[in-house]
Short mmCIF file of C-alpha atoms in Angstrom, two decimals:
data_model
loop_
_atom_site.label_atom_id
_atom_site.label_comp_id
_atom_site.label_asym_id
_atom_site.label_seq_id
_atom_site.Cartn_x
_atom_site.Cartn_y
_atom_site.Cartn_z
CA UNK Y 1 59.84 107.85 -62.03
CA UNK Y 2 56.61 105.73 -62.53
CA UNK Y 3 58.59 103.08 -64.33
CA UNK Y 4 61.20 102.89 -61.74
CA UNK Y 5 58.56 102.65 -58.84
CA UNK Y 6 57.11 99.81 -60.84
CA UNK Y 7 60.40 98.01 -61.23
CA UNK Y 8 61.01 98.19 -57.59
CA UNK Y 9 59.81 95.03 -55.94
CA UNK Y 10 57.70 95.23 -52.67
CA UNK Y 11 60.01 94.91 -49.46
CA UNK Y 12 57.39 95.55 -46.53
CA UNK Y 13 53.75 96.55 -45.71
CA UNK Y 14 53.06 99.39 -43.29
CA UNK Y 15 49.56 99.56 -41.87
CA UNK Y 16 48.00 102.53 -40.40
CA UNK Y 17 46.44 101.76 -36.84
CA UNK Y 18 43.20 103.19 -38.07
CA UNK Y 19 42.92 100.44 -40.67
CA UNK Y 20 43.94 97.57 -37.96
CA UNK Y 21 40.98 98.74 -35.65
CA UNK Y 22 38.72 98.68 -38.53
CA UNK Y 23 39.84 95.32 -39.79
CA UNK Y 24 39.28 93.85 -36.30
CA UNK Y 25 35.77 95.25 -35.63
CA UNK Y 26 34.79 94.11 -39.11
CA UNK Y 27 36.33 90.77 -38.45
CA UNK Y 28 34.73 90.34 -34.75
CA UNK Y 29 31.23 91.40 -36.01
CA UNK Y 30 31.14 89.01 -38.96
CA UNK Y 31 32.56 85.92 -37.21
CA UNK Y 32 32.25 83.09 -37.95
CA UNK Y 33 31.44 84.36 -41.56
CA UNK Y 34 34.47 85.41 -43.30
CA UNK Y 35 34.95 89.17 -43.63
CA UNK Y 36 36.32 90.80 -46.72
CA UNK Y 37 37.04 94.43 -47.67
CA UNK Y 38 39.16 96.59 -49.96
CA UNK Y 39 42.60 98.21 -49.00
CA UNK Y 40 43.64 101.87 -50.33
CA UNK Y 41 46.93 103.49 -50.06
CA UNK Y 42 50.25 103.94 -51.96
CA UNK Y 43 53.56 102.57 -52.63
CA UNK Y 44 56.63 104.56 -51.33
CA UNK Y 45 60.05 103.13 -52.31
CA UNK Y 46 59.03 99.31 -51.87
CA UNK Y 47 56.96 100.03 -48.96
CA UNK Y 48 53.34 99.41 -49.65
CA UNK Y 49 51.58 101.77 -47.15
CA UNK Y 50 47.88 101.09 -46.50
CA UNK Y 51 46.03 104.12 -44.83
CA UNK Y 52 42.48 103.16 -45.20
CA UNK Y 53 39.99 100.31 -45.82
CA UNK Y 54 36.21 99.78 -46.34
CA UNK Y 55 34.31 96.45 -46.44
CA UNK Y 56 32.45 94.97 -48.87
CA UNK Y 57 28.51 94.88 -48.91
CA UNK Y 58 27.23 91.51 -47.25
CA UNK Y 59 24.85 89.14 -49.09
CA UNK Y 60 21.78 88.22 -47.59
CA UNK Y 61 20.98 84.55 -47.89
CA UNK Y 62 17.63 83.20 -47.54
CA UNK Y 63 16.74 81.57 -44.15
CA UNK Y 64 15.25 78.41 -46.14
CA UNK Y 65 18.72 76.94 -47.22
CA UNK Y 66 19.95 74.17 -44.69
CA UNK Y 67 23.50 75.35 -45.20
CA UNK Y 68 22.98 79.02 -44.68
CA UNK Y 69 26.12 79.73 -42.78
CA UNK Y 70 28.26 77.64 -45.38
CA UNK Y 71 26.77 79.46 -48.19
CA UNK Y 72 27.10 82.78 -46.63
CA UNK Y 73 30.90 82.22 -46.04
CA UNK Y 74 31.45 81.19 -49.65
CA UNK Y 75 29.53 84.33 -50.96
CA UNK Y 76 31.90 86.66 -48.47
CA UNK Y 77 34.86 84.67 -49.57
CA UNK Y 78 34.21 85.19 -53.15
CA UNK Y 79 33.18 88.93 -52.55
CA UNK Y 80 36.46 90.58 -53.69
CA UNK Y 81 36.11 89.48 -57.38
CA UNK Y 82 32.29 89.65 -57.71
CA UNK Y 83 31.21 92.17 -60.28
CA UNK Y 84 28.83 94.30 -58.16
CA UNK Y 85 31.73 94.65 -55.31
CA UNK Y 86 34.13 95.73 -58.15
CA UNK Y 87 31.63 98.38 -59.10
CA UNK Y 88 31.03 99.41 -55.60
CA UNK Y 89 34.93 99.38 -54.86
CA UNK Y 90 35.40 101.83 -57.98
CA UNK Y 91 32.68 104.17 -56.64
CA UNK Y 92 33.88 104.17 -53.01
CA UNK Y 93 37.60 105.01 -54.41
CA UNK Y 94 36.03 107.85 -56.63
CA UNK Y 95 34.33 109.21 -53.38
CA UNK Y 96 37.84 109.05 -51.39
CA UNK Y 97 39.59 110.84 -54.11
CA UNK Y 98 36.83 113.73 -53.94
CA UNK Y 99 38.01 114.12 -50.44
CA UNK Y 100 41.67 114.12 -50.78
CA UNK Y 101 42.29 110.84 -49.43
CA UNK Y 102 44.51 107.87 -50.98
CA UNK Y 103 42.46 106.68 -53.50
CA UNK Y 104 44.75 103.94 -54.92
CA UNK Y 105 43.69 100.49 -54.63
CA UNK Y 106 46.46 98.15 -52.92
CA UNK Y 107 44.84 94.84 -52.16
CA UNK Y 108 42.11 93.19 -50.06
CA UNK Y 109 41.62 91.90 -46.66
CA UNK Y 110 40.17 88.72 -45.19
CA UNK Y 111 39.28 87.36 -41.94
CA UNK Y 112 40.00 83.69 -40.80
CA UNK Y 113 40.12 81.50 -37.85
CA UNK Y 114 43.11 78.93 -36.80
CA UNK Y 115 44.99 80.03 -39.90
CA UNK Y 116 42.21 78.05 -42.23
CA UNK Y 117 42.98 80.53 -45.29
CA UNK Y 118 44.81 78.85 -47.67
CA UNK Y 119 41.85 77.77 -50.41
CA UNK Y 120 40.90 78.04 -53.76
CA UNK Y 121 38.81 81.35 -52.96
CA UNK Y 122 42.05 83.13 -51.43
CA UNK Y 123 44.14 82.51 -54.46
CA UNK Y 124 41.39 83.19 -56.99
CA UNK Y 125 40.89 86.50 -55.28
CA UNK Y 126 44.68 87.46 -54.96
CA UNK Y 127 45.15 86.60 -58.42
CA UNK Y 128 42.23 88.82 -59.60
CA UNK Y 129 44.07 91.64 -58.11
CA UNK Y 130 47.38 90.64 -58.92
CA UNK Y 131 46.79 89.56 -62.67
CA UNK Y 132 47.66 92.90 -64.20
CA UNK Y 133 51.26 93.59 -65.06
CA UNK Y 134 52.98 95.40 -62.30
CA UNK Y 135 50.26 95.17 -59.92
CA UNK Y 136 51.46 96.00 -56.52
CA UNK Y 137 48.70 94.56 -54.25
CA UNK Y 138 48.24 92.36 -51.31
CA UNK Y 139 46.24 90.30 -49.24
CA UNK Y 140 45.83 91.12 -45.59
CA UNK Y 141 44.62 88.20 -43.42
CA UNK Y 142 43.56 88.75 -39.89
CA UNK Y 143 43.30 85.38 -37.80
CA UNK Y 144 40.43 85.90 -35.24
CA UNK Y 145 41.15 82.73 -33.27
CA UNK Y 146 44.85 83.45 -32.97
CA UNK Y 147 43.82 87.21 -31.92
CA UNK Y 148 41.58 86.12 -29.12
CA UNK Y 149 44.46 84.69 -27.10
CA UNK Y 150 45.82 88.28 -26.75
CA UNK Y 151 48.23 88.49 -29.50
CA UNK Y 152 47.25 90.28 -32.85
CA UNK Y 153 47.58 87.96 -35.81
CA UNK Y 154 47.94 90.00 -38.97
CA UNK Y 155 49.92 88.97 -42.19
CA UNK Y 156 50.50 89.95 -45.64
CA UNK Y 157 50.64 87.89 -48.61
CA UNK Y 158 51.43 87.81 -52.41
CA UNK Y 159 51.31 85.32 -55.09
CA UNK Y 160 55.05 84.28 -56.26
CA UNK Y 161 55.64 84.94 -59.85
CA UNK Y 162 56.22 81.49 -60.59
CA UNK Y 163 52.75 80.35 -59.34
CA UNK Y 164 51.14 83.47 -61.16
CA UNK Y 165 52.61 82.11 -64.35
CA UNK Y 166 51.30 78.42 -63.86
CA UNK Y 167 48.05 79.70 -62.47
CA UNK Y 168 47.67 82.13 -65.70
CA UNK Y 169 48.29 78.95 -67.91
CA UNK Y 170 45.77 76.84 -65.68
CA UNK Y 171 47.80 73.79 -66.63
CA UNK Y 172 48.78 71.91 -63.14
CA UNK Y 173 49.80 68.31 -64.46
CA UNK Y 174 52.47 66.41 -63.36
CA UNK Y 175 54.56 67.17 -66.56
CA UNK Y 176 54.11 70.93 -66.11
CA UNK Y 177 55.14 70.87 -62.35
CA UNK Y 178 58.28 68.83 -62.95
CA UNK Y 179 59.15 71.16 -65.57
CA UNK Y 180 58.65 74.50 -63.71
CA UNK Y 181 59.86 73.05 -60.49
CA UNK Y 182 56.94 74.75 -58.78
CA UNK Y 183 56.27 73.59 -55.02
CA UNK Y 184 53.76 74.07 -52.42
CA UNK Y 185 56.21 76.27 -50.65
CA UNK Y 186 56.25 78.50 -53.91
CA UNK Y 187 52.47 79.62 -53.58
CA UNK Y 188 52.37 82.64 -51.27
CA UNK Y 189 55.21 84.72 -50.32
CA UNK Y 190 54.86 86.78 -46.96
CA UNK Y 191 55.90 90.38 -46.58
CA UNK Y 192 57.15 91.73 -43.40
CA UNK Y 193 54.37 93.82 -41.88
CA UNK Y 194 54.54 97.00 -39.47
CA UNK Y 195 51.73 98.90 -37.81
CA UNK Y 196 52.37 102.87 -37.97
CA UNK Y 197 50.90 105.58 -35.81
CA UNK Y 198 50.86 109.26 -36.87
CA UNK Y 199 52.80 111.80 -34.53
CA UNK Y 200 49.94 113.49 -33.99
CA UNK Y 201 48.14 110.06 -32.62
CA UNK Y 202 51.26 109.35 -30.66
CA UNK Y 203 51.07 112.71 -29.07
CA UNK Y 204 47.43 112.20 -28.30
CA UNK Y 205 48.21 108.67 -26.40
CA UNK Y 206 50.83 110.22 -24.42
CA UNK Y 207 48.72 113.36 -23.25
CA UNK Y 208 45.63 111.42 -22.57
CA UNK Y 209 44.72 112.45 -18.88
CA UNK Y 210 44.54 109.96 -16.19
CA UNK Y 211 43.12 109.70 -12.89
CA UNK Y 212 45.21 110.55 -9.87
CA UNK Y 213 46.23 107.69 -7.78
CA UNK Y 214 43.94 107.23 -4.71
CA UNK Y 215 46.10 104.88 -2.98
CA UNK Y 216 49.70 105.22 -1.33
CA UNK Y 217 52.33 105.02 -4.17
CA UNK Y 218 54.95 102.29 -3.63
CA UNK Y 219 58.35 103.52 -3.37
CA UNK Y 220 61.40 101.97 -5.39
CA UNK Y 221 63.39 99.37 -3.26
CA UNK Y 222 66.68 100.55 -4.62
CA UNK Y 223 68.33 102.90 -6.63
CA UNK Y 224 68.44 100.69 -10.08
CA UNK Y 225 64.76 100.61 -9.79
CA UNK Y 226 64.64 104.30 -10.56
CA UNK Y 227 66.56 103.67 -13.90
CA UNK Y 228 63.82 100.94 -15.07
CA UNK Y 229 60.79 101.61 -17.23
CA UNK Y 230 57.82 101.54 -15.07
CA UNK Y 231 55.84 100.10 -17.83
CA UNK Y 232 57.68 96.91 -17.88
CA UNK Y 233 55.92 94.32 -15.85
CA UNK Y 234 58.15 92.57 -13.04
CA UNK Y 235 57.99 88.85 -12.56
CA UNK Y 236 56.05 87.90 -9.51
CA UNK Y 237 57.79 87.10 -6.35
CA UNK Y 238 54.97 84.66 -5.14
CA UNK Y 239 54.41 81.39 -6.89
CA UNK Y 240 52.25 81.45 -10.14
CA UNK Y 241 49.85 78.44 -9.93
CA UNK Y 242 48.62 79.20 -13.48
CA UNK Y 243 51.67 78.07 -15.38
CA UNK Y 244 51.31 74.64 -13.46
CA UNK Y 245 48.16 73.96 -15.47
CA UNK Y 246 48.46 70.73 -17.22
CA UNK Y 247 45.10 71.20 -19.28
CA UNK Y 248 45.69 71.11 -23.11
CA UNK Y 249 45.03 74.23 -25.03
CA UNK Y 250 41.70 74.19 -26.61
CA UNK Y 251 42.97 75.83 -29.70
CA UNK Y 252 45.86 73.19 -29.84
CA UNK Y 253 42.82 70.70 -30.02
CA UNK Y 254 41.17 72.54 -32.83
CA UNK Y 255 44.14 73.08 -34.83
CA UNK Y 256 44.88 69.04 -34.74
CA UNK Y 257 41.34 68.44 -35.84
CA UNK Y 258 42.11 70.94 -38.68
CA UNK Y 259 45.12 69.45 -39.54
CA UNK Y 260 43.87 65.82 -39.73
CA UNK Y 261 40.96 67.27 -42.16
CA UNK Y 262 43.59 68.52 -44.37
CA UNK Y 263 45.45 65.43 -44.26
CA UNK Y 264 42.37 63.34 -45.38
CA UNK Y 265 41.68 65.81 -47.88
CA UNK Y 266 45.16 65.25 -49.29
CA UNK Y 267 45.06 61.62 -49.26
CA UNK Y 268 41.41 61.88 -50.98
CA UNK Y 269 43.24 63.79 -53.67
CA UNK Y 270 46.20 61.17 -54.02
CA UNK Y 271 43.62 58.64 -54.40
CA UNK Y 272 41.89 60.30 -57.34
CA UNK Y 273 45.04 60.81 -58.88
CA UNK Y 274 46.14 57.05 -58.72
CA UNK Y 275 42.50 56.11 -60.10
CA UNK Y 276 43.57 58.48 -63.08
CA UNK Y 277 46.99 56.67 -63.44
CA UNK Y 278 45.29 53.28 -63.42
CA UNK Y 279 42.58 54.33 -65.89
CA UNK Y 280 45.29 55.86 -67.90
CA UNK Y 281 47.47 52.54 -68.03
CA UNK Y 282 44.17 50.44 -68.90
CA UNK Y 283 43.52 52.66 -71.99
CA UNK Y 284 47.18 52.48 -73.20
CA UNK Y 285 47.13 48.73 -72.77
CA UNK Y 286 44.14 48.61 -74.95
CA UNK Y 287 45.52 50.95 -77.39
CA UNK Y 288 48.65 49.11 -77.69
CA UNK Y 289 46.80 45.89 -78.41
CA UNK Y 290 44.86 47.69 -81.05
CA UNK Y 291 47.92 48.96 -82.86
CA UNK Y 292 49.48 45.52 -82.93
CA UNK Y 293 46.25 43.83 -84.41
CA UNK Y 294 46.13 46.39 -86.90
CA UNK Y 295 49.62 46.28 -87.98
CA UNK Y 296 49.30 42.35 -88.26
CA UNK Y 297 46.06 43.00 -90.30
CA UNK Y 298 48.11 45.44 -92.50
CA UNK Y 299 50.80 43.10 -93.04
CA UNK Y 300 48.46 40.52 -94.22
CA UNK Y 301 46.89 42.81 -96.43
CA UNK Y 302 50.10 43.85 -97.98
CA UNK Y 303 50.82 40.21 -98.55
CA UNK Y 304 47.50 39.96 -100.32
CA UNK Y 305 48.30 43.33 -102.19
CA UNK Y 306 45.08 44.94 -100.76
CA UNK Y 307 44.91 48.47 -99.46
CA UNK Y 308 46.36 49.17 -96.19
CA UNK Y 309 44.38 50.22 -93.18
CA UNK Y 310 44.71 53.59 -91.39
CA UNK Y 311 46.80 53.05 -88.18
CA UNK Y 312 45.98 56.43 -86.44
CA UNK Y 313 42.30 55.14 -86.15
CA UNK Y 314 42.66 54.54 -82.36
CA UNK Y 315 42.53 58.26 -81.84
CA UNK Y 316 38.68 58.03 -82.67
CA UNK Y 317 38.19 54.87 -80.98
CA UNK Y 318 39.91 55.36 -77.79
CA UNK Y 319 39.81 58.35 -75.55
CA UNK Y 320 42.56 58.98 -73.06
CA UNK Y 321 41.15 60.22 -69.41
CA UNK Y 322 42.05 63.83 -68.54
CA UNK Y 323 44.64 64.24 -65.86
CA UNK Y 324 43.10 66.10 -62.68
CA UNK Y 325 44.33 69.32 -61.71
CA UNK Y 326 47.41 69.05 -59.16
CA UNK Y 327 46.41 72.68 -57.71
CA UNK Y 328 44.32 71.12 -54.88
CA UNK Y 329 47.15 68.89 -53.81
CA UNK Y 330 49.44 71.82 -53.66
CA UNK Y 331 47.11 74.00 -51.71
CA UNK Y 332 46.21 71.12 -49.20
CA UNK Y 333 50.17 70.66 -48.74
CA UNK Y 334 50.50 74.25 -47.95
CA UNK Y 335 47.60 74.20 -45.61
CA UNK Y 336 48.97 71.23 -43.56
CA UNK Y 337 52.54 73.22 -43.40
CA UNK Y 338 50.43 76.16 -41.75
CA UNK Y 339 48.65 73.85 -39.38
CA UNK Y 340 51.85 72.21 -38.63
CA UNK Y 341 53.82 75.33 -37.78
CA UNK Y 342 50.69 76.70 -35.50
CA UNK Y 343 51.10 73.19 -33.65
CA UNK Y 344 54.73 73.68 -33.17
CA UNK Y 345 54.05 77.13 -31.79
CA UNK Y 346 51.18 75.86 -29.26
CA UNK Y 347 53.02 72.78 -28.21
CA UNK Y 348 56.19 74.63 -26.94
CA UNK Y 349 54.82 75.30 -23.41
CA UNK Y 350 52.73 72.15 -23.14
CA UNK Y 351 55.83 69.88 -23.95
CA UNK Y 352 57.64 71.52 -21.38
CA UNK Y 353 54.99 70.88 -18.79
CA UNK Y 354 54.45 67.24 -19.93
CA UNK Y 355 58.31 66.86 -19.79
CA UNK Y 356 58.72 68.18 -16.09
CA UNK Y 357 55.52 65.74 -14.78
CA UNK Y 358 56.54 62.76 -16.86
CA UNK Y 359 57.85 60.73 -13.83
CA UNK Y 360 54.12 61.10 -12.18
CA UNK Y 361 52.46 60.44 -15.36
CA UNK Y 362 54.46 57.34 -16.06
CA UNK Y 363 54.73 55.42 -12.54
CA UNK Y 364 56.24 52.51 -13.89
CA UNK Y 365 59.54 54.18 -14.72
#
């Protein structure tokens, strides 16, 4: 039975509402530092049920450090794979098992802002949890910036099997990427996520007492209104001037800044690879000239009936430059795609407003 469950791929993620509240509270308290923690639950027929969570201990950074916030954020981002936190996680799971709570580790969670989570720390943490054969773990990402707009941003990710093989070999060269066909879209696999409430909690929510209305109730205007859900908001009959506001969303500005920063990092990595190609070309030209010279010397020595010189001596005299890893370029490309999707979502309403007032903005037309 266990083998059958291991062979069943993960299809969805189900998170308990208690876990969501814990995660939001921890992320809000730790902001702007990255918040990380462990997830426990169980796998039921391809659905990973997350029933509990607990945060990792925070690391105090000396106040004398000039980059205190950056150092604390880096330490928090690397917390899931730290040796001390691994021992802490095992001890917590042992205590949970003693009180008859789900004690199977099913991954880890982290907080982010404006979708800035595709980096080396995230990949290393998920690989640390997912590297064991048939390990059914996920990375739960909570975006504090997007959630502050009123809609919860919670996503579940796993590393793709192709990327797991490539990352285990640690060979992200151009030749290996061409052979494997690995692209930046193949790094992460997103799983559908649902939030679950127990029947007992649902009953409690329906039975919560509310204060009696002190004002006179509004009677329905017609019979069809009696069949409508009273909790469904009705569109206002008066003009809503908030929808005419032409100011650019501050989250859109921040996302565009992060997008430009990722593109600059991408160009920096491309320049490093181009420098490697130029260095490799220069060294190969030197090797070719040396080989031709050695062949001419051996031809002259053969005519004079002298012993020939070794022609593979260039391996000791010349050293080819090491090709830089292409992993950072893949991660930057995936992060640029993430920002582009966010910009597309932010500009949906702004573009409609700008198009509506185009004639006023361009008086010459």
